[in-house]
Coordinates of C-alpha atoms in Angstrom, one line a residue:
M1077 CA -11.3 6.7 -4.0
T1078 CA -7.7 5.4 -4.2
G1079 CA -6.3 2.5 -6.3
T1080 CA -5.4 -0.9 -5.5
V1081 CA -1.8 -2.2 -5.3
V1082 CA -2.0 -6.1 -6.2
T1083 CA 1.2 -8.0 -6.3
F1084 CA 1.7 -11.3 -8.4
Y1085 CA 3.9 -13.7 -7.2
S1086 CA 5.1 -17.5 -7.3
Y1087 CA 7.5 -19.5 -5.3
K1088 CA 9.1 -21.0 -8.3
G1089 CA 9.6 -19.6 -11.6
G1090 CA 7.8 -21.2 -15.3
V1091 CA 4.4 -20.7 -13.7
G1092 CA 3.0 -17.7 -16.1
R1093 CA 2.8 -15.4 -13.5
S1094 CA 4.2 -12.4 -16.0
F1095 CA 1.9 -13.6 -18.6
T1096 CA -1.2 -13.6 -16.3
L1097 CA -0.3 -10.3 -14.9
A1098 CA 0.2 -8.6 -18.6
N1099 CA -3.2 -10.2 -19.9
V1100 CA -4.9 -8.9 -16.7
A1101 CA -3.5 -5.5 -17.1
L1102 CA -4.9 -5.0 -20.6
L1103 CA -8.5 -6.8 -19.7
L1104 CA -8.8 -4.2 -16.6
A1105 CA -8.0 -1.3 -19.1
R1106 CA -10.3 -2.5 -21.7
W1107 CA -13.3 -2.7 -18.8
G1108 CA -12.4 1.1 -18.1
Y1109 CA -9.9 1.0 -15.0
R1110 CA -6.7 3.0 -15.3
V1111 CA -3.9 -0.1 -14.8
L1112 CA 0.0 0.5 -13.9
A1113 CA 1.9 -2.6 -14.4
I1114 CA 5.2 -2.8 -12.5
D1115 CA 8.2 -4.9 -13.3
W1116 CA 9.6 -5.4 -10.0
D1117 CA 11.5 -9.1 -10.9
L1118 CA 14.8 -7.1 -11.0
E1119 CA 17.0 -10.0 -11.6
A1120 CA 15.1 -11.5 -14.6
P1121 CA 13.1 -8.5 -15.7
G1122 CA 10.9 -9.3 -19.0
L1123 CA 7.3 -7.9 -18.4
H1124 CA 8.1 -5.2 -21.2
H1125 CA 8.5 -7.6 -23.7
Y1126 CA 4.9 -8.6 -23.4
F1127 CA 4.0 -5.1 -24.2
D1128 CA 6.6 -4.7 -27.0
E1129 CA 4.1 -4.0 -29.5
L1130 CA 2.0 -1.3 -27.3
L1131 CA 5.3 0.5 -26.0
P1132 CA 5.7 3.9 -27.9
K1133 CA 9.5 3.8 -27.0
T1134 CA 12.0 1.6 -25.3
P1135 CA 11.7 2.1 -21.6
Q1136 CA 14.5 4.6 -20.5
G1137 CA 13.8 4.1 -16.6
G1138 CA 12.0 2.1 -14.0
V1139 CA 12.4 0.6 -10.5
V1140 CA 15.8 0.8 -10.4
D1141 CA 15.7 4.4 -11.2
L1142 CA 13.6 4.6 -8.2
V1143 CA 16.5 3.7 -6.1
A1144 CA 18.9 6.3 -7.6
D1145 CA 16.4 9.0 -7.4
F1146 CA 16.0 8.2 -3.4
L1147 CA 20.0 8.1 -3.6
A1148 CA 20.0 11.4 -5.1
G1149 CA 18.1 13.2 -2.2
A1150 CA 14.8 13.2 -4.3
E1151 CA 11.7 13.6 -2.0
R1152 CA 9.3 12.5 -4.4
P1153 CA 9.8 9.7 -7.1
K1154 CA 10.3 11.0 -10.7
R1155 CA 8.3 9.6 -13.7
H1156 CA 9.5 6.5 -15.3
A1157 CA 6.1 5.0 -16.2
I1158 CA 5.4 4.6 -19.9
R1159 CA 2.1 4.7 -21.0
L1160 CA 1.1 2.0 -23.8
D1161 CA -0.6 2.6 -27.0
F1162 CA -3.4 0.5 -26.0
V1163 CA -6.5 2.3 -27.8
D1164 CA -8.9 0.2 -25.7
G1165 CA -8.0 2.0 -22.1
E1166 CA -5.5 3.3 -20.1
V1167 CA -2.3 0.9 -19.2
A1168 CA 0.9 2.4 -18.3
L1169 CA 4.5 0.0 -17.7
L1170 CA 7.2 0.9 -14.8
A1171 CA 9.9 -1.4 -16.2
A1172 CA 12.6 -2.9 -14.1
G1173 CA 14.9 -0.4 -15.7
K1174 CA 16.5 0.8 -19.1
P1175 CA 17.4 -2.5 -20.7
D1176 CA 21.0 -1.7 -21.6
A1177 CA 24.3 -3.3 -20.6
A1178 CA 24.5 -1.2 -17.4
Y1179 CA 21.3 -2.7 -16.0
T1180 CA 23.0 -5.7 -14.4
R1181 CA 25.5 -3.8 -12.7
R1182 CA 22.8 -1.3 -11.3
V1183 CA 21.1 -4.0 -9.8
Q1184 CA 23.7 -5.5 -8.4
D1185 CA 24.9 -2.4 -6.6
I1186 CA 21.5 -2.0 -4.6
D1187 CA 21.8 -3.0 -0.9
W1188 CA 18.5 -3.2 0.2
E1189 CA 19.1 -3.6 3.7
D1190 CA 21.3 -0.2 3.7
L1191 CA 18.5 1.6 1.5
Y1192 CA 16.0 0.7 4.4
R1193 CA 18.2 1.8 7.3
Q1194 CA 18.4 5.0 5.2
G1195 CA 14.5 5.5 5.0
F1196 CA 13.8 4.0 1.5
A1197 CA 10.7 2.3 3.2
E1198 CA 8.6 5.9 3.5
F1199 CA 10.2 6.7 0.1
L1200 CA 8.2 3.5 -1.1
E1201 CA 5.2 5.3 0.7
Y1202 CA 5.4 8.2 -1.6
C1203 CA 5.5 6.2 -4.5
R1204 CA 2.5 4.0 -3.3
A1205 CA 0.5 7.1 -2.6
E1206 CA 1.1 8.6 -6.0
W1207 CA 0.5 5.2 -7.9
T1208 CA -2.7 4.7 -6.2
E1209 CA -4.0 8.2 -6.6
K1210 CA -3.5 8.1 -10.4
Y1211 CA -4.6 4.5 -11.2
D1212 CA -7.3 2.3 -10.1
F1213 CA -4.9 -0.9 -10.3
V1214 CA -1.5 -1.2 -9.5
L1215 CA -0.3 -4.6 -10.8
I1216 CA 3.1 -5.6 -9.5
D1217 CA 5.4 -8.6 -10.8
S1218 CA 7.4 -9.6 -8.1
R1219 CA 10.4 -12.0 -7.8
T1220 CA 9.8 -15.6 -7.1
G1221 CA 11.3 -17.2 -3.8
I1222 CA 12.4 -15.6 -1.0
S1223 CA 14.2 -12.1 -1.3
D1224 CA 14.3 -8.8 0.1
I1225 CA 12.4 -7.9 -3.1
G1226 CA 10.0 -10.4 -2.4
G1227 CA 9.1 -8.8 0.9
I1228 CA 8.9 -5.6 -0.4
C1229 CA 6.0 -6.5 -3.2
T1230 CA 4.3 -9.0 -0.8
A1231 CA 4.4 -7.5 2.7
Q1232 CA 4.6 -3.3 2.3
L1233 CA 3.3 -2.5 -1.2
P1234 CA 0.1 -4.4 -1.6
D1235 CA -3.5 -4.5 -0.6
R1236 CA -4.1 -7.8 -2.6
L1237 CA -1.8 -10.8 -3.3
V1238 CA -2.2 -13.0 -6.1
V1239 CA -0.3 -16.3 -5.9
L1240 CA 0.3 -18.5 -8.9
F1241 CA 1.6 -22.1 -8.5
T1242 CA 1.8 -25.2 -10.7
A1243 CA 0.7 -28.9 -10.0
N1244 CA 3.6 -29.8 -8.0
Q1245 CA 4.2 -29.8 -4.5
Q1246 CA 7.2 -27.6 -4.3
S1247 CA 5.1 -24.8 -6.1
V1248 CA 2.0 -25.1 -4.3
E1249 CA 3.2 -25.2 -0.6
G1250 CA 5.8 -22.4 -1.2
A1251 CA 3.4 -20.3 -2.5
V1252 CA 1.0 -20.6 1.0
N1253 CA 4.0 -20.4 2.9
I1254 CA 5.1 -16.9 1.5
A1255 CA 1.4 -15.7 1.4
Q1256 CA 1.4 -16.6 5.4
R1257 CA 4.7 -15.0 5.9
A1258 CA 3.7 -12.0 4.2
N1259 CA 1.0 -11.5 6.6
V1260 CA 3.3 -11.9 9.5
A1261 CA 5.6 -9.3 8.2
R1262 CA 2.9 -6.8 7.6
D1263 CA 2.1 -6.9 11.3
R1264 CA 5.4 -5.6 12.0
L1265 CA 5.4 -2.7 9.6
P1266 CA 4.7 0.8 11.0
Y1267 CA 2.1 1.4 8.3
D1268 CA -1.6 0.5 8.5
R1269 CA -2.0 -2.7 6.3
P1270 CA -4.7 -5.1 7.0
P1271 CA -4.1 -9.0 6.7
H1272 CA -3.8 -10.0 3.1
L1273 CA -6.4 -11.2 0.6
V1274 CA -4.9 -13.9 -1.3
L1275 CA -6.2 -15.1 -4.5
P1276 CA -4.5 -18.6 -5.3
I1277 CA -4.4 -19.4 -8.9
L1278 CA -3.6 -22.9 -10.1
S1279 CA -1.7 -22.4 -13.6
R1280 CA -0.5 -24.1 -16.7
L1281 CA -2.6 -27.2 -15.6
D1282 CA -2.7 -29.3 -18.8
N1283 CA -6.3 -31.3 -18.0
R1284 CA -7.0 -32.1 -21.7
V1285 CA -5.1 -35.4 -22.0
E1286 CA -4.5 -36.4 -18.4
Y1287 CA -8.1 -35.6 -17.2
Q1288 CA -8.2 -37.9 -13.9
R1289 CA -4.6 -36.9 -12.9
A1290 CA -5.3 -33.3 -13.3
D1291 CA -8.3 -33.7 -11.5
A1292 CA -6.5 -35.2 -8.6
W1293 CA -4.2 -32.5 -8.5
H1294 CA -6.7 -29.8 -8.4
Q1295 CA -8.5 -31.6 -5.5
R1296 CA -5.0 -31.8 -3.7
C1297 CA -4.4 -28.1 -4.5
A1298 CA -7.7 -26.8 -3.2
E1299 CA -6.9 -28.4 0.2
V1300 CA -3.4 -27.0 0.6
T1301 CA -4.7 -23.4 -0.4
A1302 CA -7.8 -23.7 1.7
P1303 CA -6.4 -21.2 4.5
L1304 CA -5.8 -18.5 1.9
F1305 CA -9.7 -18.4 1.1
R1306 CA -10.9 -18.2 4.7
N1307 CA -11.0 -14.3 4.8
W1308 CA -12.8 -13.4 1.7
L1309 CA -14.5 -16.4 -0.2
A1310 CA -18.2 -16.7 0.5
K1311 CA -19.4 -19.2 3.1
S1312 CA -21.7 -20.6 0.1
V1313 CA -18.6 -21.1 -2.2
T1314 CA -16.0 -24.2 -1.7
Q1315 CA -12.6 -23.5 -2.0
D1316 CA -12.5 -26.3 -4.7
L1317 CA -15.0 -24.6 -6.9
M1318 CA -13.1 -20.9 -6.6
L1319 CA -9.9 -22.9 -7.5
R1320 CA -11.4 -24.1 -10.6
H1321 CA -13.0 -20.9 -11.6
T1322 CA -9.4 -19.2 -11.4
T1323 CA -7.2 -22.0 -12.9
V1324 CA -5.3 -20.8 -16.0
P1325 CA -5.0 -23.6 -18.0
Y1326 CA -2.2 -24.9 -20.2
V1327 CA -2.6 -24.2 -24.0
S1328 CA 0.3 -25.0 -25.9
Y1329 CA -0.4 -22.5 -28.9
W1330 CA 0.4 -19.7 -26.2
S1331 CA 3.2 -21.1 -24.7
F1332 CA 5.9 -19.8 -27.2
G1333 CA 6.9 -16.3 -26.7
E1334 CA 5.5 -13.6 -24.8
Q1335 CA 2.0 -13.2 -26.1
L1336 CA -1.3 -11.6 -25.2
P1337 CA -4.3 -14.0 -26.1
V1338 CA -6.7 -11.4 -24.8
L1339 CA -6.3 -9.4 -28.0
Q1340 CA -6.9 -12.2 -30.0
E1341 CA -9.6 -13.7 -28.3
P1342 CA -11.9 -10.7 -27.5
V1343 CA -15.3 -13.1 -26.9
P1344 CA -13.5 -16.3 -25.6
S1345 CA -15.3 -19.7 -25.3
A1346 CA -15.0 -21.6 -22.2
D1347 CA -12.2 -23.8 -23.4
Q1348 CA -10.0 -20.8 -24.5
I1349 CA -7.5 -19.4 -22.0
S1350 CA -8.8 -15.8 -22.1
F1351 CA -11.7 -17.2 -20.6
A1352 CA -10.1 -18.2 -17.6
L1353 CA -8.2 -14.8 -17.5
E1354 CA -11.2 -12.9 -17.6
T1355 CA -12.4 -14.6 -14.6
V1356 CA -9.4 -13.6 -12.6
A1357 CA -9.7 -10.1 -14.0
A1358 CA -13.2 -10.0 -12.8
V1359 CA -12.2 -11.1 -9.2
I1360 CA -9.6 -8.4 -9.1
A1361 CA -11.6 -5.8 -10.4
Q1362 CA -14.6 -6.8 -8.0
Q1363 CA -12.0 -6.7 -5.0
F1364 CA -12.7 -10.4 -4.3
D1365 CA -15.9 -9.8 -3.4
R1366 CA -19.3 -11.2 -4.7
T1367 CA -17.9 -14.6 -5.0
D1368 CA -21.3 -16.0 -4.6
L1369 CA -22.3 -14.5 -7.9
L1370 CA -19.2 -16.0 -9.5
A1371 CA -20.5 -19.6 -8.4
D1372 CA -24.0 -19.1 -9.5
N1373 CA -23.3 -17.4 -13.1
R1374 CA -19.7 -16.8 -14.0
D1375 CA -20.8 -14.8 -17.3
A1376 CA -22.8 -12.4 -15.1
Y1377 CA -20.2 -11.9 -12.6
V1378 CA -17.7 -11.0 -15.3
A1379 CA -20.1 -9.2 -17.1
A1380 CA -20.6 -6.9 -13.7
A1381 CA -16.7 -6.2 -13.6
R1382 CA -16.7 -5.1 -17.1
T1383 CA -19.7 -2.3 -16.6
Q1384 CA -18.4 -1.1 -13.1
R1385 CA -16.8 1.8 -14.7
R1386 CA -19.9 2.9 -17.0
S1387 CA -20.9 6.4 -16.4
Y1388 CA -24.2 8.0 -15.4
S1389 CA -26.0 11.0 -16.4
L1390 CA -27.1 11.3 -12.9
D1391 CA -25.6 10.4 -9.3
L1392 CA -29.1 10.0 -7.7
L1393 CA -32.5 9.4 -8.5
V1394 CA -35.3 10.4 -6.2
S1395 CA -38.1 8.4 -6.3
V1396 CA -41.2 10.7 -4.9
P1397 CA -44.7 9.6 -3.7
R1398 CA -47.2 12.5 -4.8
S1399 CA -48.0 13.1 -1.1
Q1400 CA -44.6 14.1 -0.6
P1401 CA -43.6 16.8 -3.1
R1402 CA -42.4 19.4 -0.2
A1403 CA -39.9 17.0 1.6
A1404 CA -39.0 15.7 -1.7
G1405 CA -38.2 19.1 -3.2
E1406 CA -36.1 20.0 0.0
L1407 CA -34.2 16.9 -0.3
I1408 CA -33.2 17.4 -4.1
A1409 CA -32.5 21.3 -3.9
K1410 CA -30.3 20.6 -1.0
L1411 CA -28.6 17.5 -2.9
S1412 CA -28.0 19.8 -5.8
A1413 CA -26.6 22.5 -3.9
L1414 CA -24.0 20.2 -2.3
G1415 CA -22.8 19.3 -6.0
L1416 CA -24.6 16.2 -6.8
R1417 CA -26.5 15.6 -10.1
V1418 CA -29.8 14.6 -8.8
D1419 CA -33.5 14.5 -10.3
R1420 CA -36.7 13.2 -9.3
S1421 CA -38.5 10.1 -10.5
Q1422 CA -42.1 10.3 -10.2
S1423 CA -43.3 6.8 -9.4
G1424 CA -45.6 5.2 -11.6
D1425 CA -44.2 6.8 -15.0
P1426 CA -44.4 4.1 -17.3
E1427 CA -41.9 5.6 -19.7
F1428 CA -39.2 5.8 -17.1
L1429 CA -39.7 2.0 -15.9
E1430 CA -39.4 0.8 -19.7
Q1431 CA -36.0 2.0 -20.3
S1432 CA -33.1 -0.3 -20.7
S1433 CA -30.7 1.9 -19.4
D1434 CA -30.3 3.6 -15.9
P1435 CA -29.8 7.3 -15.8
A1436 CA -28.5 7.1 -12.2
K1437 CA -25.8 5.6 -10.4
H1438 CA -28.0 5.4 -7.0
L1439 CA -31.5 5.2 -6.2
C1440 CA -33.3 6.9 -3.4
L1441 CA -37.3 5.9 -2.3
I1442 CA -39.1 8.2 -0.2
V1443 CA -41.6 5.9 1.2
D1444 CA -44.9 7.9 2.7
G1445 CA -46.9 4.9 4.7
E1446 CA -46.0 2.3 2.5
V1447 CA -44.2 1.5 -0.6
S1448 CA -46.2 2.0 -3.7
R1449 CA -46.6 -0.7 -6.1
W1450 CA -44.8 1.7 -8.6
Q1451 CA -41.7 2.4 -6.2
A1452 CA -41.5 -1.7 -5.5
T1453 CA -41.4 -2.1 -9.1
E1454 CA -38.6 0.6 -9.5
A1455 CA -36.6 -0.6 -6.7
E1456 CA -36.8 -4.3 -7.7
R1457 CA -35.5 -3.3 -11.3
F1458 CA -32.8 -0.9 -9.8
L1459 CA -31.6 -4.1 -7.6
R1460 CA -31.5 -6.6 -10.4
H1461 CA -29.4 -4.0 -12.7
A1462 CA -27.2 -3.3 -9.8
L1463 CA -26.5 -7.2 -9.2
D1464 CA -25.9 -7.5 -12.8
A1465 CA -24.0 -4.5 -13.4
D1466 CA -22.5 -2.7 -10.3
S1467 CA -21.0 -3.8 -6.9
D1468 CA -20.7 -0.2 -5.8
R1469 CA -24.8 1.1 -6.6
Q1470 CA -26.7 1.9 -3.5
L1471 CA -30.4 2.2 -3.0
F1472 CA -31.6 4.1 0.3
C1473 CA -34.8 4.7 1.9
V1474 CA -36.1 7.4 3.4
L1475 CA -39.3 7.2 5.6
T1476 CA -41.6 9.8 6.7
G1477 CA -42.9 10.2 10.2
R1478 CA -46.0 7.9 9.5
T1479 CA -44.0 5.2 8.1
D1480 CA -43.5 1.7 9.9
A1481 CA -39.9 0.3 8.8
D1482 CA -41.1 -2.9 9.9
R1483 CA -44.0 -3.1 7.6
L1484 CA -41.4 -2.4 4.5
P1485 CA -41.1 -5.2 2.0
V1486 CA -38.3 -7.7 3.0
F1487 CA -35.9 -6.6 0.2
L1488 CA -36.0 -3.3 1.6
R1489 CA -35.4 -3.6 5.4
N1490 CA -31.8 -4.4 5.6
L1491 CA -30.9 -1.3 3.6
R1492 CA -30.0 1.9 5.3
L1493 CA -32.9 3.7 6.3
F1494 CA -33.3 7.4 7.0
Q1495 CA -36.5 8.5 9.2
L1496 CA -37.8 11.6 9.0
D1497 CA -38.9 13.4 12.3
G1498 CA -38.4 16.0 14.5
D1499 CA -34.6 15.2 14.9
L1500 CA -33.7 14.7 11.2
R1501 CA -34.9 17.1 8.4
P1502 CA -34.6 16.3 4.8
G1503 CA -31.5 18.9 4.8
Q1504 CA -29.8 16.5 7.3
V1505 CA -30.6 13.6 5.2
A1506 CA -29.3 15.3 2.2
R1507 CA -25.7 15.7 3.9
Q1508 CA -25.6 12.2 5.1
L1509 CA -26.3 10.9 1.6
H1510 CA -23.9 13.2 -0.1
E1511 CA -21.3 12.0 2.3
I1512 CA -22.2 8.3 1.6
I1513 CA -22.4 8.6 -2.4
T1514 CA -19.2 11.3 -2.6
D1515 CA -17.2 9.3 0.4
A1516 CA -16.5 12.9 1.3
T1517 CA -16.6 14.6 4.8
P1518 CA -16.6 18.5 5.6
T1519 CA -13.9 20.8 5.6
Y1520 CA -12.7 21.0 9.2
T1521 CA -11.1 24.0 11.3
D1522 CA -7.8 23.7 13.2
S1523 CA -10.6 23.8 16.5
D1524 CA -12.7 20.9 15.1
H1525 CA -9.5 19.0 14.5
T1526 CA -8.4 19.3 17.8
T1527 CA -12.3 18.3 18.8
L1528 CA -11.8 15.3 16.6
E1529 CA -8.5 14.3 18.3
D1530 CA -9.8 14.5 21.6
T1531 CA -13.0 12.6 21.0
A1532 CA -10.7 10.0 19.7
A1533 CA -8.7 10.0 22.8
A1534 CA -12.0 9.6 25.0
L1535 CA -13.5 6.9 22.9
R1536 CA -10.2 5.1 23.1
A1537 CA -10.3 5.6 27.2
V1538 CA -13.5 3.8 27.5
P1539 CA -12.7 1.4 30.6
D1540 CA -12.9 -2.6 30.2
E1541 CA -15.0 -2.5 33.6
V1542 CA -17.3 -0.2 35.7
A1543 CA -18.7 -0.3 39.0
H1544 CA -22.3 0.3 38.2
A1545 CA -24.1 -1.0 35.5
G1546 CA -26.1 2.4 35.3
R1547 CA -22.6 3.9 34.3
W1548 CA -22.6 1.6 31.1
A1549 CA -25.8 2.8 29.8
L1550 CA -24.8 6.6 30.2
I1551 CA -21.6 5.7 28.2
E1552 CA -23.6 3.8 25.5
Q1553 CA -25.9 6.6 25.1
T1554 CA -23.1 9.4 24.9
V1555 CA -21.4 7.3 22.1
N1556 CA -24.5 7.1 20.3
D1557 CA -24.9 10.7 20.4
M1558 CA -21.4 11.4 19.4
A1559 CA -22.0 9.2 16.4
A1560 CA -25.3 11.4 15.6
A1561 CA -23.3 14.5 16.1
L1562 CA -20.5 13.4 13.9
D1563 CA -23.2 12.8 11.2
D1564 CA -24.8 16.4 11.5
G1565 CA -21.7 18.0 11.6
D1566 CA -22.4 19.5 14.7
M1567 CA -18.6 20.0 16.3
A1568 CA -19.6 22.2 19.6
L1569 CA -22.1 19.3 20.4
L1570 CA -19.3 16.6 19.7
K1571 CA -17.1 18.7 22.0
D1572 CA -19.7 18.8 24.7
L1573 CA -20.1 15.3 24.7
T1574 CA -16.5 14.5 24.6
V1575 CA -16.2 16.2 28.1
D1576 CA -19.0 14.0 29.4
L1577 CA -17.4 11.0 28.1
D1578 CA -14.0 11.8 29.7
Q1579 CA -16.1 12.1 33.2
L1580 CA -17.8 8.8 32.7
N1581 CA -14.5 6.9 31.9
Q1582 CA -13.4 7.9 35.3
V1583 CA -13.9 4.4 37.0
R1584 CA -14.7 4.4 40.9
A1585 CA -14.1 1.6 42.6
N1586 CA -16.6 0.1 45.1
G1587 CA -15.7 -3.5 44.7
N1588 CA -18.0 -4.3 41.7
R1589 CA -16.5 -5.3 38.1
I1590 CA -19.1 -5.0 35.5
T1591 CA -18.3 -5.6 32.0
A1592 CA -19.1 -3.7 29.0
P1593 CA -22.4 -4.5 27.2
E1594 CA -22.4 -6.5 24.1
G1595 CA -22.1 -4.2 21.2
L1596 CA -20.5 -1.0 22.9
Y1597 CA -17.0 -1.8 21.7
P1598 CA -17.8 -2.4 18.1
S1599 CA -20.2 0.9 18.0
V1600 CA -16.8 2.7 19.6
G1601 CA -14.4 0.8 17.2
K1602 CA -16.7 2.1 14.1
L1603 CA -16.9 5.5 15.3
L1604 CA -13.0 5.9 15.9
D1605 CA -12.5 4.5 12.2
R1606 CA -15.0 7.4 11.0
I1607 CA -13.0 10.1 13.3
G1608 CA -9.7 8.6 11.8
R1609 CA -10.6 9.1 8.5
R1610 CA -12.1 12.8 9.0
I1611 CA -8.8 13.3 10.7
N1612 CA -6.4 12.3 8.1
I1613 CA -8.3 14.3 5.7
S1614 CA -8.4 17.5 7.6
T1615 CA -4.6 17.3 7.8
K1616 CA -4.1 16.8 4.2

């Protein structure tokens, strides 16, 4: 998986932006993530000061040197980041530049508008691709206010945006305005950038003395920042509660110099600043997801972020009923041949169920007729541990021909189910599971690549209206058959179905105007996304 780029931005200075980023970087690294911190506040660089005791040497290059690399004709960025001497994890710093007498002149000589005319945007895309390949999280410290640099850091580069503000009108309104402007700017980019997910952070709030005034400002900030939560916050969680969880309080002890409280408060209590910093780091680690768990149990949420990077001895454990040894054996053999670390769990083994740790990241139940008592216990145990620890762990159900999906326990019905029958054999299920678990796709020939492109073109050409309702039924069935062919890797069938769809797309006028059935276009969109990912992989 590629890494995630997160920009830390503030409209006004003095809000603790660099302080928050530096501490979050170390927390993420301590939790097992590979982290790159970038100082893009070129006019007032200072991120390196937070890492002075961890830097093996003074930075000899940085962001300004990326500009120099580009102007010198380099096709790829040179390596200017320095790995910190942090024994608890992997974290590197890409400074603003070498802090010498020539630095100010080098920054002032940069003409960003001219750089972009020369193609610097594409060069930055190369930089971004390299960073996200090497690191799980890239944290960018952006310049304050409205600027060319701010546009690079808030619009082009990030996947996520963290906006920090203090309890005053200029700060909070400016932060919200920039976040909204960044989304507008992203729409104009020639790159595939979805709308921002934005995490608002109320920083340096002193609620120990002026409690009532602090509470009033907290509510006011929650109201102003409410639009920033809409596309990611769980519906059961209020903006006010979320903002309270991510508020970084003012603690006078940490207001002197560039300090890292997370190194001195490894197990913080609720009244310490590292407690809030842990919550912010956990939201970032969990990709702004599972906020309902945060609302219910903050400590469990942070614990989940800490353990997401844990390792497992197996990729998949297959829970096997005694009545299906042959199907299970075929499934496990094929998964092993595909390169997964897989083993069987004989449901009903008390020693396994009594283990405190999980040997496998994922669990697959083979259900024959009904879920046994032991399998139900095993699945419930897995789901409980997955909720407490790993958001990317998955439970799968493979059903034999005599299993009725509607009779499964409620907690299993919403899972992705694989029904073994004459059309779907264990070997085919193994390939699908392998693709899901590894996020991998098969290698394609040039001919296959052409088929994928032709299929995508046919899907995009599905009309808005047709003359006969029966034609929609045929189109819908063809799209479903295409998805199945893609699942099975049957490129010959996919090619034939593409020809069929091209014919069905030819609208014949007879005066009737019948629109598509509900659900067709979402199915087409999902299939296009899958084909798009495979086309991208096949061209790398």
